Amino acid sequence: QTETTMLRFLTRNWRNLLFPVVSFSMRSASSGTKDRLKLANKVAVITGSTNGIGFAIARRLAQDGAHVVVSSRKQQNVDQAVAMLQREGLSVMGTVCQVGKEEDREQLVAKALEHCGSVDFLVCVAGVNPFVGSTLETSEQVWDKILGVNVKAPALLLSQLLPHLEKSGQGSVVLVSSVAAYIPVSNLGAYNVSKTALLGLTKTLSMELAPKNIRVNCLVPGVINTKFSQVLIKDTDFGDHVKRLYGAQRVGRPEECAGLVSFLCSPDASYITGENIVVAGFSPHL
């Protein structure tokens, strides 16, 4: 009798989470066969996407058929990225967006809708680390900056795009954390914390948005060859530490992160949500 009561309780409380995801999977599978490119006619908004991992993701999603909206803090960088991708024949437009500013987020959403009419995917790559030092040496201003850009901004931008992702019927959100969430990097205390927070944000949002047929997953890159990671890459001791403990023999490339994001946005990942997926040559969380 007790087991029967518990089963009914679980079924009743998880019904809203499970059923929408299953129905979405069936719709995606049937529609995915109609297009040669798996992301054809979809629209992706990507923050922090004019260089490094974000740029590689923008290129890959566009190559797979999506209309891509790139953004970053500087107009010059946006113009260069858009020009480069358009020369490759890809459907790309761009706008300046400092994600920590409300007016910039509003402009990003408005321009995406103005040029593309809808939004299906949101990929949040933008992140900052303005301070190198211990956690307890971090000033309140720096804490606000790091948490504001790395954690709060993705949630606020998602809330602004929510009606449009819901209208899509197959919305996908990808947050970008870091392996520092699992292996804290010395002297990057507040940054480590912000990236760990993104793991929890992914889990929470995935449950809240499942009834709306919106999936939320998280890319967790290891040491990838970008401008942002040059300090670590040049640190021989850090590289030897990673090799010794985990067997990773080389630094990763931005392109090695992009394929996973394209997959997570595609119908092939229609039954995957709430996952924090490490792309680091090893799995430090296991």
mmCIF file of C-alpha atoms in Angstrom, residues 73 99 125-135 138-139 141-151 178 180 185-195 227-232:
data_model
loop_
_atom_site.group_PDB
_atom_site.id
_atom_site.type_symbol
_atom_site.label_atom_id
_atom_site.label_comp_id
_atom_site.label_asym_id
_atom_site.label_seq_id
_atom_site.Cartn_x
_atom_site.Cartn_y
_atom_site.Cartn_z
ATOM 1 C CA ARG A 73 30.934 44.423 -26.234
ATOM 2 C CA VAL A 99 25.199 41.538 -21.324
ATOM 3 C CA VAL A 125 29.040 32.469 -23.801
ATOM 4 C CA ALA A 126 29.872 35.956 -22.517
ATOM 5 C CA GLY A 127 31.857 35.951 -19.291
ATOM 6 C CA VAL A 128 34.333 38.088 -17.384
ATOM 7 C CA ASN A 129 37.073 37.787 -14.813
ATOM 8 C CA PRO A 130 38.368 41.255 -13.885
ATOM 9 C CA PHE A 131 40.336 40.112 -10.839
ATOM 10 C CA VAL A 132 43.112 37.616 -10.154
ATOM 11 C CA GLY A 133 43.361 36.783 -6.483
ATOM 12 C CA SER A 134 41.829 34.800 -3.660
ATOM 13 C CA THR A 135 38.109 34.639 -2.983
ATOM 14 C CA THR A 138 37.685 40.015 -3.911
ATOM 15 C CA SER A 139 35.964 43.364 -3.472
ATOM 16 C CA GLN A 141 32.400 45.642 -6.752
ATOM 17 C CA VAL A 142 34.277 42.783 -8.406
ATOM 18 C CA TRP A 143 31.836 40.216 -6.953
ATOM 19 C CA ASP A 144 28.948 42.199 -8.438
ATOM 20 C CA LYS A 145 30.673 42.394 -11.822
ATOM 21 C CA ILE A 146 31.510 38.689 -12.050
ATOM 22 C CA LEU A 147 28.185 37.388 -10.790
ATOM 23 C CA GLY A 148 26.267 40.023 -12.732
ATOM 24 C CA VAL A 149 27.777 39.120 -16.093
ATOM 25 C CA ASN A 150 28.489 35.410 -15.643
ATOM 26 C CA VAL A 151 25.349 34.296 -13.788
ATOM 27 C CA SER A 178 34.019 26.059 -17.208
ATOM 28 C CA ALA A 180 36.905 25.559 -13.105
ATOM 29 C CA VAL A 185 41.793 27.462 -10.544
ATOM 30 C CA SER A 186 44.166 29.085 -8.089
ATOM 31 C CA ASN A 187 43.663 32.855 -7.804
ATOM 32 C CA LEU A 188 40.366 32.814 -9.720
ATOM 33 C CA GLY A 189 38.178 32.440 -6.651
ATOM 34 C CA ALA A 190 35.093 34.467 -7.586
ATOM 35 C CA TYR A 191 35.257 33.289 -11.196
ATOM 36 C CA ASN A 192 35.312 29.658 -10.033
ATOM 37 C CA VAL A 193 32.226 30.303 -7.920
ATOM 38 C CA SER A 194 30.355 31.960 -10.785
ATOM 39 C CA LYS A 195 31.012 29.015 -13.086
ATOM 40 C CA LYS A 227 42.613 34.685 -25.626
ATOM 41 C CA PHE A 228 40.780 34.256 -22.317
ATOM 42 C CA SER A 229 42.799 31.167 -21.357
ATOM 43 C CA GLN A 230 46.275 32.302 -22.403
ATOM 44 C CA VAL A 231 47.378 32.833 -18.800
ATOM 45 C CA LEU A 232 46.682 29.172 -18.011
#
